[in-house]
mmCIF file of C-alpha atoms and ligand atoms in Angstrom:
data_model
loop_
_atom_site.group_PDB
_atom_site.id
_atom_site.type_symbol
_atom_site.label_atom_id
_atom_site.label_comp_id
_atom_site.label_asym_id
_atom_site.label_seq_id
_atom_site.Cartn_x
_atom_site.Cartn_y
_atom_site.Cartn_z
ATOM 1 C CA UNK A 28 -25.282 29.062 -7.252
ATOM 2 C CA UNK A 29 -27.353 29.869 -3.789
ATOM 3 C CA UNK A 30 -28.727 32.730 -2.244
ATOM 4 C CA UNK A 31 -27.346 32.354 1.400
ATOM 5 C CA UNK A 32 -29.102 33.688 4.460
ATOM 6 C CA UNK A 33 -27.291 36.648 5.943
ATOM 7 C CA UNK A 34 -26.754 37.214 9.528
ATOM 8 C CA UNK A 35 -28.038 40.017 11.564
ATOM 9 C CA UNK A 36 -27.299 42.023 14.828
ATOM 10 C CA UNK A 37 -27.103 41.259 17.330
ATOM 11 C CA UNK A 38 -25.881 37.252 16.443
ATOM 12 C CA UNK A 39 -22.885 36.618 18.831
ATOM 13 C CA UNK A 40 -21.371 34.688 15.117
ATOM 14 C CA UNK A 41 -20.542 38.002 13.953
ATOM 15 C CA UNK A 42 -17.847 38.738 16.845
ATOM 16 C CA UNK A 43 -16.527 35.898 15.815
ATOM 17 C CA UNK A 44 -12.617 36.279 14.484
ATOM 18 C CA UNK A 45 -12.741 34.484 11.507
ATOM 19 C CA UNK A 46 -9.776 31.769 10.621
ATOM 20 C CA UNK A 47 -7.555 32.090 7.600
ATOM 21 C CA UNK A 48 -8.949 30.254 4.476
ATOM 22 C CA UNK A 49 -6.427 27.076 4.434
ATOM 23 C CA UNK A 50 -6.550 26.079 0.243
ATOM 24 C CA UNK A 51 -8.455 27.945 -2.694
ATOM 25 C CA UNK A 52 -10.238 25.505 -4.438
ATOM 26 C CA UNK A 53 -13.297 24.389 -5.959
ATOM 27 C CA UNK A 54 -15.038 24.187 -2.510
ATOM 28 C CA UNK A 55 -14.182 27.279 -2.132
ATOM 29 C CA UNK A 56 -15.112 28.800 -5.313
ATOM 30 C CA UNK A 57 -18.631 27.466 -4.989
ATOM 31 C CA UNK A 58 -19.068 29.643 -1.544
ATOM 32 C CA UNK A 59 -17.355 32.729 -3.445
ATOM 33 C CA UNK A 60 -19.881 32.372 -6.309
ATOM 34 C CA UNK A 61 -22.918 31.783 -3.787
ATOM 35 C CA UNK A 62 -21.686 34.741 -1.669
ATOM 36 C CA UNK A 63 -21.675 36.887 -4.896
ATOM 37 C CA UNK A 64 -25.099 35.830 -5.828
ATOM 38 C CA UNK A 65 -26.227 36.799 -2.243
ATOM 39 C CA UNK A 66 -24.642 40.124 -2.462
ATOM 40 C CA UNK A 67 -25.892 40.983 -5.803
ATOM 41 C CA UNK A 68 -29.257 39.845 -4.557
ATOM 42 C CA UNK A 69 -29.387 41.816 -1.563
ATOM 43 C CA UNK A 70 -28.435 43.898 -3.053
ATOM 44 C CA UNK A 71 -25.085 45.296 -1.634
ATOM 45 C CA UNK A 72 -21.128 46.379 -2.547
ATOM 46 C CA UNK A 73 -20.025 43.761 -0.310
ATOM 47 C CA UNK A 74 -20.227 40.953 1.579
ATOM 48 C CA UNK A 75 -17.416 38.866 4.354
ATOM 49 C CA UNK A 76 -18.103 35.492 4.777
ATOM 50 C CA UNK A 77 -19.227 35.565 8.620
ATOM 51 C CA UNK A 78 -21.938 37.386 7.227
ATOM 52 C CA UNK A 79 -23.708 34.063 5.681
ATOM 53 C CA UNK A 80 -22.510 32.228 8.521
ATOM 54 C CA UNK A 81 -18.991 31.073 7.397
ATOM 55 C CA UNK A 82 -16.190 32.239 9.989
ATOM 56 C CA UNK A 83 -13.032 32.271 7.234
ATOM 57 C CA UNK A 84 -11.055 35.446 6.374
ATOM 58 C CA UNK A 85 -12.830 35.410 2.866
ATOM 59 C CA UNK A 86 -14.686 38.690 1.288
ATOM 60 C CA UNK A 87 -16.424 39.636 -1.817
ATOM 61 C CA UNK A 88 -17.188 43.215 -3.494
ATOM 62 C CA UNK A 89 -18.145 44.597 -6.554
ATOM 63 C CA UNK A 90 -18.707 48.549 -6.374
ATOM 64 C CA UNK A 91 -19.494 48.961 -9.714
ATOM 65 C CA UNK A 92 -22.914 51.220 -10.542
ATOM 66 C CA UNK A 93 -25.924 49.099 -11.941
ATOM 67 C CA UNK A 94 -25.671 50.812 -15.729
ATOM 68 C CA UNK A 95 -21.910 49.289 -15.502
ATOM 69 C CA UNK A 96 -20.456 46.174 -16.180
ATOM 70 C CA UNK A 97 -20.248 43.540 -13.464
ATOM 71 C CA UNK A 98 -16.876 43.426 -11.645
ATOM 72 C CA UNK A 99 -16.791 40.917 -9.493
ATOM 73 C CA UNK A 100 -13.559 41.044 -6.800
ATOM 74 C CA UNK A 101 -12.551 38.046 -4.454
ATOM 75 C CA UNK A 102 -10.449 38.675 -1.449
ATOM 76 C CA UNK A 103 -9.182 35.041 0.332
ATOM 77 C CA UNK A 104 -6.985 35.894 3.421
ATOM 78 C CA UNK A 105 -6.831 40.011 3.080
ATOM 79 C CA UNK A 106 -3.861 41.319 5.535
ATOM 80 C CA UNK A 107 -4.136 45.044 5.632
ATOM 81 C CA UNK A 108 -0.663 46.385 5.133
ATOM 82 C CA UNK A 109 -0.469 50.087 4.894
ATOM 83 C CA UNK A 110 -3.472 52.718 5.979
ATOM 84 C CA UNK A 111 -2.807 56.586 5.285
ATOM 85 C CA UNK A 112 -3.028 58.893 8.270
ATOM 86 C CA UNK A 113 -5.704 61.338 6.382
ATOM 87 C CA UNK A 114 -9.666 59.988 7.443
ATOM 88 C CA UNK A 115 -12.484 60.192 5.304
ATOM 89 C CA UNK A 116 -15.852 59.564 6.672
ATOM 90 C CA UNK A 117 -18.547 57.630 4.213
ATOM 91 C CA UNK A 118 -22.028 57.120 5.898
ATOM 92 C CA UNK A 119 -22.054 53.413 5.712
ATOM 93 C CA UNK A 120 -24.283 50.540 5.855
ATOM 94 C CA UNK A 121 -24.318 47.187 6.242
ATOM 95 C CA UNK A 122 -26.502 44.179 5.150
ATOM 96 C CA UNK A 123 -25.933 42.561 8.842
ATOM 97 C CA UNK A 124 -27.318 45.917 10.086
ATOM 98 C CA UNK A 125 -30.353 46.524 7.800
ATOM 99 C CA UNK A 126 -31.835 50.273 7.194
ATOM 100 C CA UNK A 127 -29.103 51.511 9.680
ATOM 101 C CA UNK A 128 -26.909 54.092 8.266
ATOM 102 C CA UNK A 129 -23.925 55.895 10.020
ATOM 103 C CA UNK A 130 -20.933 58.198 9.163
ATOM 104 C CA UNK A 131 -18.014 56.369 10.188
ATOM 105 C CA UNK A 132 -14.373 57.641 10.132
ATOM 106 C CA UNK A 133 -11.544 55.397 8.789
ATOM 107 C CA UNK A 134 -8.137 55.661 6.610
ATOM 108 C CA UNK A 135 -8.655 57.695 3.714
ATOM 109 C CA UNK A 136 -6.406 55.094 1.563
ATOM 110 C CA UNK A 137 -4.951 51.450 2.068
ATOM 111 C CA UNK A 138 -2.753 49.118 0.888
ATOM 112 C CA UNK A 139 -4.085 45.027 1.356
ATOM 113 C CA UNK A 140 -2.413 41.789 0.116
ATOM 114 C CA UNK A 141 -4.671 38.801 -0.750
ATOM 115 C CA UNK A 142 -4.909 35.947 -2.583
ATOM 116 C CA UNK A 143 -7.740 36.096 -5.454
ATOM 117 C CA UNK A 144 -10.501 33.437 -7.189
ATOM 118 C CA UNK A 145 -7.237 31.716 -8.278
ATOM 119 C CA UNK A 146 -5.159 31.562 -5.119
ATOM 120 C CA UNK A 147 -3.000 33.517 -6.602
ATOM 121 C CA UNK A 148 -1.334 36.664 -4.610
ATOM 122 C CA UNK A 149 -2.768 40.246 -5.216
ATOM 123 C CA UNK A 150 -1.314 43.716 -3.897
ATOM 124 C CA UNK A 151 -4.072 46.560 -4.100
ATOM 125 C CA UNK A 152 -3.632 50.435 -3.557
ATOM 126 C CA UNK A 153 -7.855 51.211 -2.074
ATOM 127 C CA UNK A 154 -9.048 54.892 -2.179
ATOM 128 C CA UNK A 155 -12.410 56.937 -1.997
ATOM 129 C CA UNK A 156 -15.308 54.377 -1.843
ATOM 130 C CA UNK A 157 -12.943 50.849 -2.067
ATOM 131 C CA UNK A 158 -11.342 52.310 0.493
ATOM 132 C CA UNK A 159 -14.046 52.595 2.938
ATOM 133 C CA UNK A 160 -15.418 49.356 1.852
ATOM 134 C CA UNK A 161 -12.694 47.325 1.956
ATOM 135 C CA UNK A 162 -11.856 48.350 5.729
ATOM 136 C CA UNK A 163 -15.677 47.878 6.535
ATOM 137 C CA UNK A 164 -15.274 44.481 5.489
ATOM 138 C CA UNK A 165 -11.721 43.742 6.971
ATOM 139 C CA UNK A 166 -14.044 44.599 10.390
ATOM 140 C CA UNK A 167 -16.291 41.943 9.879
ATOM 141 C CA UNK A 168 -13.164 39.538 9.849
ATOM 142 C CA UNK A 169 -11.948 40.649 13.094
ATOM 143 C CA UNK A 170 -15.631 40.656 14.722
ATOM 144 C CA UNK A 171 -16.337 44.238 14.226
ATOM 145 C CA UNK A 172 -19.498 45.615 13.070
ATOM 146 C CA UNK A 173 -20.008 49.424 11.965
ATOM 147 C CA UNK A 174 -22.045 50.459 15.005
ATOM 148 C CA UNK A 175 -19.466 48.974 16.920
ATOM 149 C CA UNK A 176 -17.984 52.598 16.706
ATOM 150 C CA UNK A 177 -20.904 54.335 17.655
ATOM 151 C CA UNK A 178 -22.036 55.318 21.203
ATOM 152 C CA UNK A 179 -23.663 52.552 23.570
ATOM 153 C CA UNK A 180 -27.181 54.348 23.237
ATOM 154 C CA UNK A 181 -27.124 54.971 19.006
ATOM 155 C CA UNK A 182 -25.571 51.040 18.785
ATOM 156 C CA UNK A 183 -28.474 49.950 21.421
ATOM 157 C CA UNK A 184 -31.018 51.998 18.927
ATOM 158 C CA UNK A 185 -29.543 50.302 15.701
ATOM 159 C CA UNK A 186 -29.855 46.870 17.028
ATOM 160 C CA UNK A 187 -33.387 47.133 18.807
ATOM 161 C CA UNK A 188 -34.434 48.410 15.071
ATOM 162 C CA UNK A 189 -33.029 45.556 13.472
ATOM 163 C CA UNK A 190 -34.782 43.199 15.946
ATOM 164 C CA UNK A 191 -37.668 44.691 15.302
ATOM 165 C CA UNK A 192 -37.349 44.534 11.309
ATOM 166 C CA UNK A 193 -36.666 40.952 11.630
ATOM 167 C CA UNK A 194 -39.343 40.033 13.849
ATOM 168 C CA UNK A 195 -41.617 41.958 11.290
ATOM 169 C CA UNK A 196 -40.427 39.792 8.457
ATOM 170 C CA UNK A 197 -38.280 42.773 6.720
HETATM 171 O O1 K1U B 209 -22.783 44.307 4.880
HETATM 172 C C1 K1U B 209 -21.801 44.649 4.255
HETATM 173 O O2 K1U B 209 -20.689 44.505 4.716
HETATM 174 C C2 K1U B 209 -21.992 45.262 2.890
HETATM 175 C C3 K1U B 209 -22.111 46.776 2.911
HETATM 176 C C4 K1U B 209 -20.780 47.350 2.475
HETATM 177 C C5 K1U B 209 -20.534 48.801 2.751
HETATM 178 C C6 K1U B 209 -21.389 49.784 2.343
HETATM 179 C C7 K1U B 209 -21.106 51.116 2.598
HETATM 180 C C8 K1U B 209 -19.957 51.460 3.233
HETATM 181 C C9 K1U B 209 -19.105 50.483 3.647
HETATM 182 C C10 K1U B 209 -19.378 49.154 3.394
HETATM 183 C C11 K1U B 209 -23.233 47.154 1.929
HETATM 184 O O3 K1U B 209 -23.170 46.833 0.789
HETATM 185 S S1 K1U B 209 -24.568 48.059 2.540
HETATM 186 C C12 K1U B 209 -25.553 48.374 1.076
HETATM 187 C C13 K1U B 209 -24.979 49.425 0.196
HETATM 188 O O4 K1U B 209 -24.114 50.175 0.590
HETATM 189 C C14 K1U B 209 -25.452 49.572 -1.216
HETATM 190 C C15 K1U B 209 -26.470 48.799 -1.698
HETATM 191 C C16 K1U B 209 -26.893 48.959 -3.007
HETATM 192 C C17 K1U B 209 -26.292 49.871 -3.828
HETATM 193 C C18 K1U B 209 -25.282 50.659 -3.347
HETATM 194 C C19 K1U B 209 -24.854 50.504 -2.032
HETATM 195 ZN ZN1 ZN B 210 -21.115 44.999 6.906
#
């Protein structure tokens, strides 16, 4: 397994509509377990593969706390298939977006198909927390980041800190 480098604002890759992920296999596998690594490591709840550079509709999460047991989910070729009309807002971050953090309004509840580690078809019913974080990552699919939603001048803030971070070596 690899730690991978993740991508930050503003890199044009992550407006980048990722392709669907053609066969699950051990190729595959190997990315999902690196991407898992790098998540962990970061550490974060969860990580699309854009994010390390890899434009395929492929995600990883685990939202469990750190006293908890590891669980791991894999997400190959997520179609979002029902939202709920009732919001929530979660102040989210994002590992692409270092040290920025935002309240962001989305569906309060989904409903996404997938395929998992296996290739073998999932249906999940997301509230709360896997809600929020599923949809986040969903975004990063389609090309969207978080500050994406804010205003020009809080988006233009959040990305000059981030250049500055990474010029700093954070
Ligand atoms: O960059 C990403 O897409 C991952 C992002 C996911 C996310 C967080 C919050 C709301 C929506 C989506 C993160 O993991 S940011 C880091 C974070 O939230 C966290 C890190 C350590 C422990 C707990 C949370
Ligand atoms: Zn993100």
């Amino acid at each position: 397994m690899a730690i991978l480098p993740i991508v930050t604002v503003p890199d044009p890759l992550l407006k980048t509509i990722s392709k669907p992920v053609e066969a699950v296999d051990d190729d595959l596998r190997s990315l999902m377990d690196d991407m898992l690594e790098t998540m962990y490591a970061a550490p974060g709840i969860g990580l699309a593969a854009i994010q390390v550079g890899q434009p395929i509709r492929l995600l990883v999460m685990d939202l469990t706390e750190e006293e908890q047991e590891p669980d791991p989910q894999f997400y190959v070729n997520p179609v979002l298939t029902w939202t709920s009309e009732e919001l929530a807002t979660y102040n989210e971050g994002c590992l692409s977006v270092p040290e920025q953090f935002a309240d962001i309004d989305r569906p309060a509840e989904c409903k996404i198909t997938f395929l998992d580690y296996n290739g073998v078809e999932q249906n999940i019913h997301a509230k709360g927390l896997f809600s929020t974080c599923i949809q986040h990552e969903l975004d990063h699919l389609n090309g969207i980041v978080f500050i994406d939603y804010l205003s020009p001048l809080k988006k233009n803030m959040a990305v000059r800190k981030v250049k500055k971070l990474v010029k700093e070596g954070g």
